[in-house]
Amino acid sequence: MGHFQLPGIPPRTCDDYWSEFRHCKSLWNRFHNYYAHGTSPSCGQWKEDYYSCREWEKNPGPETKESLQQSERNREAEQKKFTPVWDLRRDPPRDWHMPLHQGKSPDSQS
């Protein structure tokens, strides 16, 4: 994981897990997920992580810690599976300083 962790502190606050669970279950998010992916979102892991986080606060043990950290690693790996829609630039275009369509025909796609 790329985040600095103190030994007895969960990766996120427990309220973060609950907020993510509530957002996941929201009508808007379910609609968006169904529209974008054709399925309803799976929200159970957020709820499990919330309860694990609360357990960690009461009784910080290695099993609970590993469970939460593994869940975070799984989320990071899931995010890396998606390729960006746009190619990211390393430098600005050569003609970035020119007004739009300066010297280009209206039919030009570049």
mmCIF file with all atom_site columns, C-alpha atoms in Angstrom:
data_model
loop_
_atom_site.group_PDB
_atom_site.id
_atom_site.type_symbol
_atom_site.label_atom_id
_atom_site.label_alt_id
_atom_site.label_comp_id
_atom_site.label_asym_id
_atom_site.label_entity_id
_atom_site.label_seq_id
_atom_site.pdbx_PDB_ins_code
_atom_site.Cartn_x
_atom_site.Cartn_y
_atom_site.Cartn_z
_atom_site.occupancy
_atom_site.B_iso_or_equiv
_atom_site.pdbx_formal_charge
_atom_site.auth_seq_id
_atom_site.auth_comp_id
_atom_site.auth_asym_id
_atom_site.auth_atom_id
_atom_site.pdbx_PDB_model_num
ATOM 1   C CA . MET A 1 1   ? 0.000   0.000   0.000   1.00 0.00 ? 1   MET A CA 1
ATOM 2   C CA . GLY A 1 2   ? 1.195   3.474   -0.752  1.00 0.00 ? 2   GLY A CA 1
ATOM 3   C CA . HIS A 1 3   ? -0.190  4.989   2.449   1.00 0.00 ? 3   HIS A CA 1
ATOM 4   C CA . PHE A 1 4   ? 1.704   5.476   5.708   1.00 0.00 ? 4   PHE A CA 1
ATOM 5   C CA . GLN A 1 5   ? 0.062   3.419   8.450   1.00 0.00 ? 5   GLN A CA 1
ATOM 6   C CA . LEU A 1 6   ? 0.339   3.794   12.187  1.00 0.00 ? 6   LEU A CA 1
ATOM 7   C CA . PRO A 1 7   ? 0.201   0.342   13.824  1.00 0.00 ? 7   PRO A CA 1
ATOM 8   C CA . GLY A 1 8   ? -3.138  0.714   15.639  1.00 0.00 ? 8   GLY A CA 1
ATOM 9   C CA . ILE A 1 9   ? -5.076  2.940   13.242  1.00 0.00 ? 9   ILE A CA 1
ATOM 10  C CA . PRO A 1 10  ? -7.448  1.656   10.525  1.00 0.00 ? 10  PRO A CA 1
ATOM 11  C CA . PRO A 1 11  ? -6.699  2.656   6.897   1.00 0.00 ? 11  PRO A CA 1
ATOM 12  C CA . ARG A 1 12  ? -9.730  4.992   6.990   1.00 0.00 ? 12  ARG A CA 1
ATOM 13  C CA . THR A 1 13  ? -12.016 6.285   9.688   1.00 0.00 ? 13  THR A CA 1
ATOM 14  C CA . CYS A 1 14  ? -14.961 4.002   10.410  1.00 0.00 ? 14  CYS A CA 1
ATOM 15  C CA . ASP A 1 15  ? -17.325 6.791   9.355   1.00 0.00 ? 15  ASP A CA 1
ATOM 16  C CA . ASP A 1 16  ? -15.668 6.750   5.910   1.00 0.00 ? 16  ASP A CA 1
ATOM 17  C CA . TYR A 1 17  ? -16.607 3.100   5.463   1.00 0.00 ? 17  TYR A CA 1
ATOM 18  C CA . TRP A 1 18  ? -20.194 3.809   6.520   1.00 0.00 ? 18  TRP A CA 1
ATOM 19  C CA . SER A 1 19  ? -20.421 6.822   4.180   1.00 0.00 ? 19  SER A CA 1
ATOM 20  C CA . GLU A 1 20  ? -19.121 4.724   1.293   1.00 0.00 ? 20  GLU A CA 1
ATOM 21  C CA . PHE A 1 21  ? -21.680 2.017   2.096   1.00 0.00 ? 21  PHE A CA 1
ATOM 22  C CA . ARG A 1 22  ? -24.549 4.542   2.169   1.00 0.00 ? 22  ARG A CA 1
ATOM 23  C CA . HIS A 1 23  ? -23.359 6.119   -1.085  1.00 0.00 ? 23  HIS A CA 1
ATOM 24  C CA . CYS A 1 24  ? -23.070 2.690   -2.690  1.00 0.00 ? 24  CYS A CA 1
ATOM 25  C CA . LYS A 1 25  ? -26.654 1.831   -1.705  1.00 0.00 ? 25  LYS A CA 1
ATOM 26  C CA . SER A 1 26  ? -28.050 5.168   -2.898  1.00 0.00 ? 26  SER A CA 1
ATOM 27  C CA . LEU A 1 27  ? -30.575 5.132   -5.704  1.00 0.00 ? 27  LEU A CA 1
ATOM 28  C CA . TRP A 1 28  ? -28.409 7.452   -7.833  1.00 0.00 ? 28  TRP A CA 1
ATOM 29  C CA . ASN A 1 29  ? -25.309 5.262   -7.494  1.00 0.00 ? 29  ASN A CA 1
ATOM 30  C CA . ARG A 1 30  ? -27.250 2.077   -8.229  1.00 0.00 ? 30  ARG A CA 1
ATOM 31  C CA . PHE A 1 31  ? -28.751 3.712   -11.341 1.00 0.00 ? 31  PHE A CA 1
ATOM 32  C CA . HIS A 1 32  ? -25.354 5.010   -12.479 1.00 0.00 ? 32  HIS A CA 1
ATOM 33  C CA . ASN A 1 33  ? -23.670 1.633   -11.910 1.00 0.00 ? 33  ASN A CA 1
ATOM 34  C CA . TYR A 1 34  ? -26.418 -0.195  -13.784 1.00 0.00 ? 34  TYR A CA 1
ATOM 35  C CA . TYR A 1 35  ? -26.196 2.305   -16.667 1.00 0.00 ? 35  TYR A CA 1
ATOM 36  C CA . ALA A 1 36  ? -22.380 2.194   -16.825 1.00 0.00 ? 36  ALA A CA 1
ATOM 37  C CA . HIS A 1 37  ? -21.744 -1.487  -16.096 1.00 0.00 ? 37  HIS A CA 1
ATOM 38  C CA . GLY A 1 38  ? -25.081 -3.257  -16.564 1.00 0.00 ? 38  GLY A CA 1
ATOM 39  C CA . THR A 1 39  ? -25.136 -4.528  -12.975 1.00 0.00 ? 39  THR A CA 1
ATOM 40  C CA . SER A 1 40  ? -26.082 -3.311  -9.537  1.00 0.00 ? 40  SER A CA 1
ATOM 41  C CA . PRO A 1 41  ? -23.122 -2.323  -7.364  1.00 0.00 ? 41  PRO A CA 1
ATOM 42  C CA . SER A 1 42  ? -21.861 -4.736  -4.729  1.00 0.00 ? 42  SER A CA 1
ATOM 43  C CA . CYS A 1 43  ? -21.893 -2.837  -1.448  1.00 0.00 ? 43  CYS A CA 1
ATOM 44  C CA . GLY A 1 44  ? -21.406 -5.637  1.067   1.00 0.00 ? 44  GLY A CA 1
ATOM 45  C CA . GLN A 1 45  ? -17.654 -5.163  1.425   1.00 0.00 ? 45  GLN A CA 1
ATOM 46  C CA . TRP A 1 46  ? -18.118 -1.548  2.581   1.00 0.00 ? 46  TRP A CA 1
ATOM 47  C CA . LYS A 1 47  ? -20.489 -2.766  5.306   1.00 0.00 ? 47  LYS A CA 1
ATOM 48  C CA . GLU A 1 48  ? -18.120 -5.568  6.344   1.00 0.00 ? 48  GLU A CA 1
ATOM 49  C CA . ASP A 1 49  ? -15.248 -3.098  6.483   1.00 0.00 ? 49  ASP A CA 1
ATOM 50  C CA . TYR A 1 50  ? -17.304 -0.748  8.648   1.00 0.00 ? 50  TYR A CA 1
ATOM 51  C CA . TYR A 1 51  ? -17.960 -3.509  11.187  1.00 0.00 ? 51  TYR A CA 1
ATOM 52  C CA . SER A 1 52  ? -14.327 -4.643  11.032  1.00 0.00 ? 52  SER A CA 1
ATOM 53  C CA . CYS A 1 53  ? -13.230 -1.062  11.648  1.00 0.00 ? 53  CYS A CA 1
ATOM 54  C CA . ARG A 1 54  ? -15.488 -0.765  14.692  1.00 0.00 ? 54  ARG A CA 1
ATOM 55  C CA . GLU A 1 55  ? -14.106 -4.082  15.965  1.00 0.00 ? 55  GLU A CA 1
ATOM 56  C CA . TRP A 1 56  ? -10.558 -2.795  15.436  1.00 0.00 ? 56  TRP A CA 1
ATOM 57  C CA . GLU A 1 57  ? -11.356 0.302   17.487  1.00 0.00 ? 57  GLU A CA 1
ATOM 58  C CA . LYS A 1 58  ? -12.631 -1.859  20.366  1.00 0.00 ? 58  LYS A CA 1
ATOM 59  C CA . ASN A 1 59  ? -10.105 -4.681  20.115  1.00 0.00 ? 59  ASN A CA 1
ATOM 60  C CA . PRO A 1 60  ? -7.196  -4.003  17.739  1.00 0.00 ? 60  PRO A CA 1
ATOM 61  C CA . GLY A 1 61  ? -6.089  -7.463  16.659  1.00 0.00 ? 61  GLY A CA 1
ATOM 62  C CA . PRO A 1 62  ? -3.959  -8.701  13.755  1.00 0.00 ? 62  PRO A CA 1
ATOM 63  C CA . GLU A 1 63  ? -6.862  -10.489 12.015  1.00 0.00 ? 63  GLU A CA 1
ATOM 64  C CA . THR A 1 64  ? -9.030  -7.385  11.854  1.00 0.00 ? 64  THR A CA 1
ATOM 65  C CA . LYS A 1 65  ? -6.087  -5.251  10.789  1.00 0.00 ? 65  LYS A CA 1
ATOM 66  C CA . GLU A 1 66  ? -5.154  -7.648  7.985   1.00 0.00 ? 66  GLU A CA 1
ATOM 67  C CA . SER A 1 67  ? -8.797  -7.896  6.864   1.00 0.00 ? 67  SER A CA 1
ATOM 68  C CA . LEU A 1 68  ? -9.123  -4.134  6.457   1.00 0.00 ? 68  LEU A CA 1
ATOM 69  C CA . GLN A 1 69  ? -5.726  -3.727  4.849   1.00 0.00 ? 69  GLN A CA 1
ATOM 70  C CA . GLN A 1 70  ? -6.440  -6.551  2.388   1.00 0.00 ? 70  GLN A CA 1
ATOM 71  C CA . SER A 1 71  ? -9.747  -4.931  1.498   1.00 0.00 ? 71  SER A CA 1
ATOM 72  C CA . GLU A 1 72  ? -7.938  -1.653  0.775   1.00 0.00 ? 72  GLU A CA 1
ATOM 73  C CA . ARG A 1 73  ? -5.340  -3.464  -1.344  1.00 0.00 ? 73  ARG A CA 1
ATOM 74  C CA . ASN A 1 74  ? -8.153  -5.136  -3.306  1.00 0.00 ? 74  ASN A CA 1
ATOM 75  C CA . ARG A 1 75  ? -9.760  -1.737  -3.960  1.00 0.00 ? 75  ARG A CA 1
ATOM 76  C CA . GLU A 1 76  ? -6.476  -0.282  -5.192  1.00 0.00 ? 76  GLU A CA 1
ATOM 77  C CA . ALA A 1 77  ? -5.913  -3.291  -7.487  1.00 0.00 ? 77  ALA A CA 1
ATOM 78  C CA . GLU A 1 78  ? -9.462  -2.940  -8.846  1.00 0.00 ? 78  GLU A CA 1
ATOM 79  C CA . GLN A 1 79  ? -8.842  0.731   -9.679  1.00 0.00 ? 79  GLN A CA 1
ATOM 80  C CA . LYS A 1 80  ? -5.654  -0.135  -11.570 1.00 0.00 ? 80  LYS A CA 1
ATOM 81  C CA . LYS A 1 81  ? -7.546  -2.536  -13.856 1.00 0.00 ? 81  LYS A CA 1
ATOM 82  C CA . PHE A 1 82  ? -9.254  0.317   -15.680 1.00 0.00 ? 82  PHE A CA 1
ATOM 83  C CA . THR A 1 83  ? -7.305  2.059   -18.389 1.00 0.00 ? 83  THR A CA 1
ATOM 84  C CA . PRO A 1 84  ? -7.800  5.810   -18.818 1.00 0.00 ? 84  PRO A CA 1
ATOM 85  C CA . VAL A 1 85  ? -10.157 6.895   -21.582 1.00 0.00 ? 85  VAL A CA 1
ATOM 86  C CA . TRP A 1 86  ? -7.838  9.729   -22.614 1.00 0.00 ? 86  TRP A CA 1
ATOM 87  C CA . ASP A 1 87  ? -4.124  9.631   -23.283 1.00 0.00 ? 87  ASP A CA 1
ATOM 88  C CA . LEU A 1 88  ? -2.377  11.790  -20.691 1.00 0.00 ? 88  LEU A CA 1
ATOM 89  C CA . ARG A 1 89  ? 0.011   14.415  -22.059 1.00 0.00 ? 89  ARG A CA 1
ATOM 90  C CA . ARG A 1 90  ? 3.521   14.828  -20.804 1.00 0.00 ? 90  ARG A CA 1
ATOM 91  C CA . ASP A 1 91  ? 3.908   18.263  -22.427 1.00 0.00 ? 91  ASP A CA 1
ATOM 92  C CA . PRO A 1 92  ? 1.471   20.882  -23.753 1.00 0.00 ? 92  PRO A CA 1
ATOM 93  C CA . PRO A 1 93  ? 0.742   20.875  -27.515 1.00 0.00 ? 93  PRO A CA 1
ATOM 94  C CA . ARG A 1 94  ? 3.207   22.879  -29.610 1.00 0.00 ? 94  ARG A CA 1
ATOM 95  C CA . ASP A 1 95  ? 0.529   25.422  -30.551 1.00 0.00 ? 95  ASP A CA 1
ATOM 96  C CA . TRP A 1 96  ? -1.006  25.789  -27.080 1.00 0.00 ? 96  TRP A CA 1
ATOM 97  C CA . HIS A 1 97  ? -0.498  29.566  -27.119 1.00 0.00 ? 97  HIS A CA 1
ATOM 98  C CA . MET A 1 98  ? -2.394  30.170  -30.375 1.00 0.00 ? 98  MET A CA 1
ATOM 99  C CA . PRO A 1 99  ? -6.109  31.080  -30.494 1.00 0.00 ? 99  PRO A CA 1
ATOM 100 C CA . LEU A 1 100 ? -8.390  28.153  -31.268 1.00 0.00 ? 100 LEU A CA 1
ATOM 101 C CA . HIS A 1 101 ? -8.604  27.202  -34.942 1.00 0.00 ? 101 HIS A CA 1
ATOM 102 C CA . GLN A 1 102 ? -5.760  29.618  -35.793 1.00 0.00 ? 102 GLN A CA 1
ATOM 103 C CA . GLY A 1 103 ? -4.344  28.395  -39.070 1.00 0.00 ? 103 GLY A CA 1
ATOM 104 C CA . LYS A 1 104 ? -6.506  25.279  -39.135 1.00 0.00 ? 104 LYS A CA 1
ATOM 105 C CA . SER A 1 105 ? -9.350  24.533  -41.443 1.00 0.00 ? 105 SER A CA 1
ATOM 106 C CA . PRO A 1 106 ? -12.776 24.125  -39.784 1.00 0.00 ? 106 PRO A CA 1
ATOM 107 C CA . ASP A 1 107 ? -12.909 20.495  -40.992 1.00 0.00 ? 107 ASP A CA 1
ATOM 108 C CA . SER A 1 108 ? -9.565  19.592  -39.388 1.00 0.00 ? 108 SER A CA 1
ATOM 109 C CA . GLN A 1 109 ? -9.804  17.014  -36.612 1.00 0.00 ? 109 GLN A CA 1
ATOM 110 C CA . SER A 1 110 ? -6.379  17.687  -35.105 1.00 0.00 ? 110 SER A CA 1
#
